[in-house]
Short mmCIF file of C-alpha atoms in Angstrom, two decimals:
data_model
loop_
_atom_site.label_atom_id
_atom_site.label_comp_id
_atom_site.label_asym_id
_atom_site.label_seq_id
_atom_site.Cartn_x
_atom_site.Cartn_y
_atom_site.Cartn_z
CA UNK R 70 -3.26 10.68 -17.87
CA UNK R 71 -5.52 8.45 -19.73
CA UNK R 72 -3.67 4.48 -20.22
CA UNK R 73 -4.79 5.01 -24.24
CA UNK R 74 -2.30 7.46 -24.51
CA UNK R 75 0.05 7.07 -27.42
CA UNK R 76 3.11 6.83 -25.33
CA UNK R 77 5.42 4.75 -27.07
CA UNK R 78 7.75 7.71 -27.90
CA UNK R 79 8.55 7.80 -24.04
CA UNK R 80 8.70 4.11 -22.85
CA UNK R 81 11.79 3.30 -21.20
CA UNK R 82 11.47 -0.44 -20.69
CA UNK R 83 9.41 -2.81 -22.77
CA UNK R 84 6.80 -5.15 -21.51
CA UNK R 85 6.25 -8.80 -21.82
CA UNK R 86 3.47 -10.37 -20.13
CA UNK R 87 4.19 -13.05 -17.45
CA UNK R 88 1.65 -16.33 -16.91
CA UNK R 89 0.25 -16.49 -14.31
CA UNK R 90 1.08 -17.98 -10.98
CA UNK R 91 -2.03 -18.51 -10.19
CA UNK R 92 -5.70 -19.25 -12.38
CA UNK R 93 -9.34 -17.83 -11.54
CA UNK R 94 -9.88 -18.67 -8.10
CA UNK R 95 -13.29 -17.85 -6.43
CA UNK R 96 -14.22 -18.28 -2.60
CA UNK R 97 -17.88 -19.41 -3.27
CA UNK R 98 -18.99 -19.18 0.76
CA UNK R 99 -18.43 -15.78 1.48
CA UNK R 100 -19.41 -14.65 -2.55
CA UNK R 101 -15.95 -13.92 -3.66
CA UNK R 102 -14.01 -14.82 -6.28
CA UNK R 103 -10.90 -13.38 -8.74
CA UNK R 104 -10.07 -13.78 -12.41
CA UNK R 105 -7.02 -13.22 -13.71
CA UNK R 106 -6.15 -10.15 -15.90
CA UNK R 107 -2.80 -9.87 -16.12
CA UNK R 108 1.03 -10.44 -14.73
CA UNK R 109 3.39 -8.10 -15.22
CA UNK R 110 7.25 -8.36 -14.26
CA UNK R 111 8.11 -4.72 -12.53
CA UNK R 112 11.74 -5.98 -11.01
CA UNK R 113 13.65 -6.44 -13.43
CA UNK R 114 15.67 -8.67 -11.41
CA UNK R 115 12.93 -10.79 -10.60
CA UNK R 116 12.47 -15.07 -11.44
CA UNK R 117 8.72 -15.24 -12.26
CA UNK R 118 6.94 -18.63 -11.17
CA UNK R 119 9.91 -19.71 -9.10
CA UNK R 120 10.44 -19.95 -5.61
CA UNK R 121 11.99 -16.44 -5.05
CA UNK R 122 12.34 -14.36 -2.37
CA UNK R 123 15.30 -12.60 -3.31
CA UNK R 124 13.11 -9.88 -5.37
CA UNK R 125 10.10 -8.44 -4.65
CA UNK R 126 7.47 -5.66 -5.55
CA UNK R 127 6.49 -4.14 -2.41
CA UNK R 128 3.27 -2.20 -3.27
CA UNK R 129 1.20 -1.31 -6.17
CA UNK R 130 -1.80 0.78 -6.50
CA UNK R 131 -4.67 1.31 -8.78
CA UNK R 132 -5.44 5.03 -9.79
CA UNK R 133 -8.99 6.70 -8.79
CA UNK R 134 -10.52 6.59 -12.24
CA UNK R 135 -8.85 2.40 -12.47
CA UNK R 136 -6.81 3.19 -15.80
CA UNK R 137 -3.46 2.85 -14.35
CA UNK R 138 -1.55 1.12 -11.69
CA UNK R 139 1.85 2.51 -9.68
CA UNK R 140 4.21 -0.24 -8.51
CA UNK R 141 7.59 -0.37 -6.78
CA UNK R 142 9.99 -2.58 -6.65
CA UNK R 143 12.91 -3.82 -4.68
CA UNK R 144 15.77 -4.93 -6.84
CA UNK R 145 18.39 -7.64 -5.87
CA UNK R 146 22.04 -6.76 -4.47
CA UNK R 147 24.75 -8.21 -6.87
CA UNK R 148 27.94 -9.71 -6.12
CA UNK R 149 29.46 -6.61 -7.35
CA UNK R 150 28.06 -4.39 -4.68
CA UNK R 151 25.67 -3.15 -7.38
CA UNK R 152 21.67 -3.19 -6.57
CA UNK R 153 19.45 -3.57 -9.70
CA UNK R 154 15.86 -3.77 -10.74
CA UNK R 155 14.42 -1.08 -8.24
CA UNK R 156 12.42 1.10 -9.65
CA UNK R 157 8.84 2.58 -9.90
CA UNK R 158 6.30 1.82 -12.85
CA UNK R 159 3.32 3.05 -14.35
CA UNK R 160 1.65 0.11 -15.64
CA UNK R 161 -1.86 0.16 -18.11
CA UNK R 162 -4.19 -1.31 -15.67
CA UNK R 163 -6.70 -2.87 -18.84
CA UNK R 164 -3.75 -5.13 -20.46
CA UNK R 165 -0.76 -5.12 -18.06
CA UNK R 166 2.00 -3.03 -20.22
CA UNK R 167 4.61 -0.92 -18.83
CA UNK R 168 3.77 2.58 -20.20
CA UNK R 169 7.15 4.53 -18.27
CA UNK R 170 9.31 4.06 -15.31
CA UNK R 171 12.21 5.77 -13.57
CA UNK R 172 15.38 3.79 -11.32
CA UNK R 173 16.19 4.71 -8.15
CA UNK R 174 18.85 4.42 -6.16
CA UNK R 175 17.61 1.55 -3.54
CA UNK R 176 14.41 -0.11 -2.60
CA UNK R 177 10.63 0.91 -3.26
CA UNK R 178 9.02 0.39 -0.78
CA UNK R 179 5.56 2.52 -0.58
CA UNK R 180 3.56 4.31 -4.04
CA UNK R 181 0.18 5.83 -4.02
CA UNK R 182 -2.06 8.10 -5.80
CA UNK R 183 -3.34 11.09 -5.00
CA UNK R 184 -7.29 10.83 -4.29
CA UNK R 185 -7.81 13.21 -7.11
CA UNK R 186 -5.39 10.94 -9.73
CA UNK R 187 -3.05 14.03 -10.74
CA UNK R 188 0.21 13.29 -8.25
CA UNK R 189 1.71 9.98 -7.69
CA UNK R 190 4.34 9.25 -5.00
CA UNK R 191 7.23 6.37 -4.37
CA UNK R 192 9.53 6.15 -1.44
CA UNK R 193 11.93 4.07 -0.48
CA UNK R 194 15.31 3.38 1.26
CA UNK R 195 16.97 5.81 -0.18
CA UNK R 196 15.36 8.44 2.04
CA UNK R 197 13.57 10.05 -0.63
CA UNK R 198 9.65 10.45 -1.33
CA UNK R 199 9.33 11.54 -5.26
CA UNK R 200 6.45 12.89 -6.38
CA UNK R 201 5.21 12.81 -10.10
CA UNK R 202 2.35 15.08 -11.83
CA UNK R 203 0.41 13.14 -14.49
CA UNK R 204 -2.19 15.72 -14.95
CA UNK R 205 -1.92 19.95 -15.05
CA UNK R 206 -3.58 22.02 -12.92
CA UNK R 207 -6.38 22.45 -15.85
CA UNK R 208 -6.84 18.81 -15.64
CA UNK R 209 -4.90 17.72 -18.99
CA UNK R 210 -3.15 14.67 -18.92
CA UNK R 211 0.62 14.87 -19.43
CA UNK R 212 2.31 12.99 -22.01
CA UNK R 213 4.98 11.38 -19.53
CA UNK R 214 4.78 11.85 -15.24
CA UNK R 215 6.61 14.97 -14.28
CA UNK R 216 8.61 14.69 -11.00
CA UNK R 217 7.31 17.61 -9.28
CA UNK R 218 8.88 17.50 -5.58
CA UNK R 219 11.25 15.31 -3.97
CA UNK R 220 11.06 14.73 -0.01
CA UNK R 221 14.07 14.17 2.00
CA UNK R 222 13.57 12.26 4.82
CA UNK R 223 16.01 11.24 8.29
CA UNK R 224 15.41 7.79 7.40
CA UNK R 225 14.11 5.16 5.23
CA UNK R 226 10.43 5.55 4.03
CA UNK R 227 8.17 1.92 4.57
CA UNK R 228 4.62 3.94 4.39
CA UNK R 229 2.93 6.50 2.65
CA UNK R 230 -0.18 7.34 1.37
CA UNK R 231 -2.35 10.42 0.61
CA UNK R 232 -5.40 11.81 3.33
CA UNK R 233 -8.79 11.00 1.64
CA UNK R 234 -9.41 14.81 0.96
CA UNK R 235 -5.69 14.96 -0.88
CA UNK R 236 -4.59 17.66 1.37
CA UNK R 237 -1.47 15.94 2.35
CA UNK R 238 0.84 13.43 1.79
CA UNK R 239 1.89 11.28 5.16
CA UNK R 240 4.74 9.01 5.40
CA UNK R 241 6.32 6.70 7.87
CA UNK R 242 10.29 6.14 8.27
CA UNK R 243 12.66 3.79 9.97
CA UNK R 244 13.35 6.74 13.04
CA UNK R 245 9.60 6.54 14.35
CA UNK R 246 8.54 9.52 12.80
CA UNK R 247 5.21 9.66 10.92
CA UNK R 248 5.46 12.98 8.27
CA UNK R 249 3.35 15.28 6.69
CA UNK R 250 3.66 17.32 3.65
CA UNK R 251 1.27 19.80 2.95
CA UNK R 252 -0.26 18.77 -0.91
CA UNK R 253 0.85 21.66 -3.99
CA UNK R 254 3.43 23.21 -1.83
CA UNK R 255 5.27 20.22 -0.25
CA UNK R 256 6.42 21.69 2.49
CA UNK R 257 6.42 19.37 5.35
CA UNK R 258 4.01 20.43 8.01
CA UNK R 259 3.96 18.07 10.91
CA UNK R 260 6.11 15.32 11.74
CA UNK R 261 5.48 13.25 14.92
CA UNK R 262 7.28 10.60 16.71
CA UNK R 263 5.65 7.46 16.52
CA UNK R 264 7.40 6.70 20.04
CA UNK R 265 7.70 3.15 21.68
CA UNK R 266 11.48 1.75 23.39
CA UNK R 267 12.60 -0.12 21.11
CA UNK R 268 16.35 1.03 19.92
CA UNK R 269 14.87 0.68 16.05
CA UNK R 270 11.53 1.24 15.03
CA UNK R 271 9.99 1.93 11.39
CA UNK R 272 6.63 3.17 10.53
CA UNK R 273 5.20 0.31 8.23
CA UNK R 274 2.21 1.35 7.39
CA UNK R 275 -0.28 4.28 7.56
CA UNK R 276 -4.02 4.69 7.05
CA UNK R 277 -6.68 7.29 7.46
CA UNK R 278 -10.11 6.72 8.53
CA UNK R 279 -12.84 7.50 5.67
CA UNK R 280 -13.64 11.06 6.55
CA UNK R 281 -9.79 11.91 7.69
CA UNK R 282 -9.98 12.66 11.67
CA UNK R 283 -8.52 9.52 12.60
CA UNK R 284 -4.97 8.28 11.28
CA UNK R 285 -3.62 4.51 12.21
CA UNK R 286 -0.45 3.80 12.08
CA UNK R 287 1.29 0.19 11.77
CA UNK R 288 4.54 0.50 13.91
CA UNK R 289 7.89 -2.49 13.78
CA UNK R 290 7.11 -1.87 18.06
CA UNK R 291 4.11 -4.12 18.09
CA UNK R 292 1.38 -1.29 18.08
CA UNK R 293 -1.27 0.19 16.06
CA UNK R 294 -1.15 3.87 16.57
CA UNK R 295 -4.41 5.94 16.79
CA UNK R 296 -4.18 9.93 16.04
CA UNK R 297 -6.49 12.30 16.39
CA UNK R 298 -6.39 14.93 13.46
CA UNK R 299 -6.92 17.96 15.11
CA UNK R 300 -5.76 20.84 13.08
CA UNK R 301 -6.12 20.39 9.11
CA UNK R 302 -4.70 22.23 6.80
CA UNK R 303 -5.69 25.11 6.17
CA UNK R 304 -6.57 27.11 3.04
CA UNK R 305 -3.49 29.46 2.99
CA UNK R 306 -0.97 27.76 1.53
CA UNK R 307 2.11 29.88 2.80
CA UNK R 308 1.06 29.36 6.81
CA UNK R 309 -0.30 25.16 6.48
CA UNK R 310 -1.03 23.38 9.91
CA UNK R 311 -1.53 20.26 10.58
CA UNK R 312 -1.59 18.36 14.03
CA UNK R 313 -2.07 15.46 15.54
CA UNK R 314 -2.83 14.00 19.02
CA UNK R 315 -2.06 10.48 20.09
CA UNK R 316 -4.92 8.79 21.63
CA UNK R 317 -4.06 5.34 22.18
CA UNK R 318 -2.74 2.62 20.53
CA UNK R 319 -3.94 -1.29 20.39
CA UNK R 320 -1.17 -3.98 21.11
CA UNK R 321 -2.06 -7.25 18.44
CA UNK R 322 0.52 -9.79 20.13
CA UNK R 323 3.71 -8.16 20.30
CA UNK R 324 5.47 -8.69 17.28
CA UNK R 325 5.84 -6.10 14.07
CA UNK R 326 2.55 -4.57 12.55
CA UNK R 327 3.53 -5.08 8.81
CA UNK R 328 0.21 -3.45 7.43
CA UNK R 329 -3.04 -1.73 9.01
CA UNK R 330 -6.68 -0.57 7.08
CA UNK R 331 -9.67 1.17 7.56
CA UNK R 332 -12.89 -0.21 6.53
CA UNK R 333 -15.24 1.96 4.57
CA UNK R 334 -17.57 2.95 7.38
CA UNK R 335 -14.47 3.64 9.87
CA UNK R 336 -15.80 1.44 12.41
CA UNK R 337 -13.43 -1.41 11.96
CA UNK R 338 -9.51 -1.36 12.05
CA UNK R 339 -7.42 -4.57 10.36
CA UNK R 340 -3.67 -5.20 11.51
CA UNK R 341 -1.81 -7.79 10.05
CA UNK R 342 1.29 -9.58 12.16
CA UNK R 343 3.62 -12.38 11.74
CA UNK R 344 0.62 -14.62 13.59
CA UNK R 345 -2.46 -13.31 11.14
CA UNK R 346 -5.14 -10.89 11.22
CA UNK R 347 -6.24 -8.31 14.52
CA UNK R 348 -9.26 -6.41 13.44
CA UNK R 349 -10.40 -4.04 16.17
CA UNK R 350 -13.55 -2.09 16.62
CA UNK R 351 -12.82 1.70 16.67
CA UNK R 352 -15.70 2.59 19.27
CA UNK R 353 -14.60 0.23 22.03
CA UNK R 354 -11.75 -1.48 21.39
CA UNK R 355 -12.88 -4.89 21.30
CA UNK R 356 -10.74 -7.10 18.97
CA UNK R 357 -11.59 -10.35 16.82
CA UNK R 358 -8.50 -12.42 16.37
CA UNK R 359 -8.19 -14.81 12.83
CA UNK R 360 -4.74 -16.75 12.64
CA UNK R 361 -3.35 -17.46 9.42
CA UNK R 362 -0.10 -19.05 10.24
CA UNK R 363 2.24 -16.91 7.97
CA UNK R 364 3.12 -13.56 8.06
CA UNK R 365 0.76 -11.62 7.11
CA UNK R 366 2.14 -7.91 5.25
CA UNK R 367 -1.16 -7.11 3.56
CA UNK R 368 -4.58 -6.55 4.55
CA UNK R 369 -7.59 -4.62 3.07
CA UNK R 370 -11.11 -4.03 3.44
CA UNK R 371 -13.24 -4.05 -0.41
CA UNK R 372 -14.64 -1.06 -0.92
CA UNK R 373 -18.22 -2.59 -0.19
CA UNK R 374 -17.39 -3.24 3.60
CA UNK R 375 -18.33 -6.80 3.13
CA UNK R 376 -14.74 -8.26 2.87
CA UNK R 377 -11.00 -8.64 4.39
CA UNK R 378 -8.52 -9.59 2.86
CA UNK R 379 -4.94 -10.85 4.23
CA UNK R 380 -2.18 -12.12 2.47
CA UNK R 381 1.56 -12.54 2.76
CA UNK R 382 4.08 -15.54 3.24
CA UNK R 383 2.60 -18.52 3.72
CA UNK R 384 5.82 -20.52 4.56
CA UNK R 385 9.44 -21.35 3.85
CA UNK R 386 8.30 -24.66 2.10
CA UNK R 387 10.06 -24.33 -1.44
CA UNK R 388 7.75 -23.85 -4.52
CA UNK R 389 4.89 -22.67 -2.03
CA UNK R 390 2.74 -20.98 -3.47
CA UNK R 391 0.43 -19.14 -1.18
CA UNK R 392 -2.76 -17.56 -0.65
CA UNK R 393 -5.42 -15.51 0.01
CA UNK R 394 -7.70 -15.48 3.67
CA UNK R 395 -11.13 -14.17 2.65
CA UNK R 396 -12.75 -13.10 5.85
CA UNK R 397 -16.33 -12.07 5.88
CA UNK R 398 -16.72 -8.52 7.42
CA UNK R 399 -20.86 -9.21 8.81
CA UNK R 400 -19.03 -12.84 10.92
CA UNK R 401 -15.98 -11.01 12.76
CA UNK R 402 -17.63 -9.88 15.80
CA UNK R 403 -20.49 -12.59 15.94
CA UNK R 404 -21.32 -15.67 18.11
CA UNK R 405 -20.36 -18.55 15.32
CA UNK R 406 -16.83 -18.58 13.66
CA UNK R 407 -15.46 -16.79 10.59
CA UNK R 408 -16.23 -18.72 7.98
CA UNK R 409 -12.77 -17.95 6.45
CA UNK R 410 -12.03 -18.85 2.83
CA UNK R 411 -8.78 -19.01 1.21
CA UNK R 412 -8.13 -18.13 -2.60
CA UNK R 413 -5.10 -18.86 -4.34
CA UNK R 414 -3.01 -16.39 -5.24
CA UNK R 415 1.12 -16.30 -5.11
CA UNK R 416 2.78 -14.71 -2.12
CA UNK R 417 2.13 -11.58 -1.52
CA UNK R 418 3.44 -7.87 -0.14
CA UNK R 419 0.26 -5.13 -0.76
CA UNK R 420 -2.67 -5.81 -1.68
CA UNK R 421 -5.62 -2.73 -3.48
CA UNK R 422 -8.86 -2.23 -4.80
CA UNK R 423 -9.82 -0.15 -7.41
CA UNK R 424 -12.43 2.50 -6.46
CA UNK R 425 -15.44 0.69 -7.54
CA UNK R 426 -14.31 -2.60 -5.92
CA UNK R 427 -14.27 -3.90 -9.32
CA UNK R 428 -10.64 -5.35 -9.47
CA UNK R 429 -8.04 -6.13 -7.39
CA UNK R 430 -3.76 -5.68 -7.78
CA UNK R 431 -1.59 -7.64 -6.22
CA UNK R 432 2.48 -7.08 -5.57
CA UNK R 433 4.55 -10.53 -5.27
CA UNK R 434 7.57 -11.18 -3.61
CA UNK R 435 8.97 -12.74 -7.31
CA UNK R 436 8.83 -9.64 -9.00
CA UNK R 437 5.55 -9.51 -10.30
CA UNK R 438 2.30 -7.64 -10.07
CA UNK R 439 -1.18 -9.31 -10.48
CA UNK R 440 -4.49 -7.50 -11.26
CA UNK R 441 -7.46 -9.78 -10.96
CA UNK R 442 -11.06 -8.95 -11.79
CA UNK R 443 -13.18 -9.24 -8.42
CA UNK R 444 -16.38 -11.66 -9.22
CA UNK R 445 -19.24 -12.15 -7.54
#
């Protein structure tokens, strides 16, 4: 589905852009920098430019080609027992306007795109994974997202995202298990307890390595999972396997992994903990530890390899702001310290790149969504 698209017949919400929380901000030592493009409010319920935590989008995601961007959003529990503003978006990634959306019953917490643009898919508390065509099989955009499976799930969803070859969907729930859904049918083909001894334990996070054999999983137990994909699926449809073998795990400092990544070489592996940012080297093991005292719930490599990224709360301190830690990718393992830079940018819950590295979206815990143009 092409963003030009005349879809006004089919909008359900209107659009009004939001200023920004934060101007063009560059991080001139390690050769990075943002410039705003647009805010956009995506819960409803949200107070833009305020110092609110009581609403909250908690992911957003470019699609392959760039033209659009998914969000989800939390909503706010009223005095009336009622929760509103939760819902997930499509949003015109060149200007920032709302081009559809869809309510759900409770949180968002998770969206992505398929690698190949035509499925996107939002999960939440409700239990549910949805998942929305915005292309036919013959490659024709459709004029509004059709919902073409919905998941059910033993427990809340906090991760998802697609394998890099789109073959399946995997998703991570508040009852350990990590979930896999074989892509066109839907069926779910593997799911596999996360384990650990805590009485409660969610799934935060998931991400597969560049050429999908690996999976890493960010677990509420304090661990970074690493899978082995051993079985993919294969190419008859009715009899899918997929399998997975445990093969370790590393242990950042003991508290909740809010978000793991993969750089784009697979070598390195990012966690990001209430302390700041673990980034382990998948060969050996060996970790480089950057505090950013705050809770850090995002982290991502650019799609260059030169970067990381954290963000997340910087503090309870009212009208704080926040930032970004830019962390230069070549320093982490070296004999000098990380020249770390921080950019300003309000607080955040997910952070993506498009594909070319180009620009950069942003989820805030007031409501909004950000995307910023990445400068050199």
């Amino acid at each position: 589905m092409n963003a030009n698209l005349n879809l006004t017949a089919w909008l359900i919400v209107s659009m009004i852009p939001i200023a920004a929380s934060a101007g063009p901000a560059a991080a001139e030592s390690t050769g990075f920098g943002l410039t705003h493009r647009w805010t956009t409010l995506v819960d409803t319920a949200g107070t833009p430019g305020r110092d609110n935590r009581t609403s909250s989008v908690e992911a957003a995601e470019f699609s392959p080609d760039g033209s659009l961007v998914v969000a989800g959003s939390k909503g706010v529990m009223g005095d009336d027992g009622v929760r509103r503003g939760q819902r997930v978006v499509l949003i015109d990634a060149a200007d920032g306007a709302i081009l559809w959306s869809r309510d759900r019953a409770d949180e968002l917490e998770a969206v992505a795109f398929s690698p190949d643009g035509r499925y996107f898919a939002a999960g939440g508390e409700d239990r549910l994974v949805e998942v929305f065509a915005v292309r036919d099989e013959d490659d024709t955009p459709l004029a509004e997202p059709r919902l073409v499976a919905t998941l059910e799930h033993d427990a809340a969803i906090d991760g998802l995202t697609f394998d890099p070859a789109g073959r399946v969907l995997a998703t991570g729930d508040e009852s350990r298990n990590l979930n896999f859904f074989a892509v066109g049918s839907w069926q779910r083909v593997q799911q596999q307890n996360h384990g650990g001894d805590r009485d409660w334990m969610a799934v935060n996070q998931i991400a597969f390595s560049p050429d999908g054999r690996f999976v890493f999983t960010a677990g509420s137990d304090g661990l970074v999972g690493r899978w082995l994909v051993y079985e993919d699926v294969g190419d008859n449809s009715s009899h899918p396997g997929y399998r997975l073998k445990r093969i370790g795990s590393f242990a950042p400092d003991g508290a909740s992994v809010k978000a793991v990544d993969v750089s784009p070489d697979g070598r390195l592996v990012a966690a990001g903990t209430h302390a700041g940012v673990h980034v382990y080297r998948r060969v050996d093991g060996q970790s480089h530890f950057h505090p950013t005292r705050r809770t850090t719930e995002a982290v991502r490599f650019t799609p260059d390899g030169r970067h990381l990224l954290a963000g997340g709360v910087t503090g309870q301190a009212p009208g704080e702001q926040g930032y970004l830690t830019v962390l230069p990718v070549a320093e982490l393992f070296g004999p000098e310290p990380v020249h770390a830079t921080r950019v300003d940018c309000f607080r955040q819950e997910y952070l993506h790149f498009s594909t070319d590295g180009r620009a950069l979206v942003v989820s805030h815990e007031d409501g909004t969504a950000t995307a910023w143009d990445v400068t050199p």
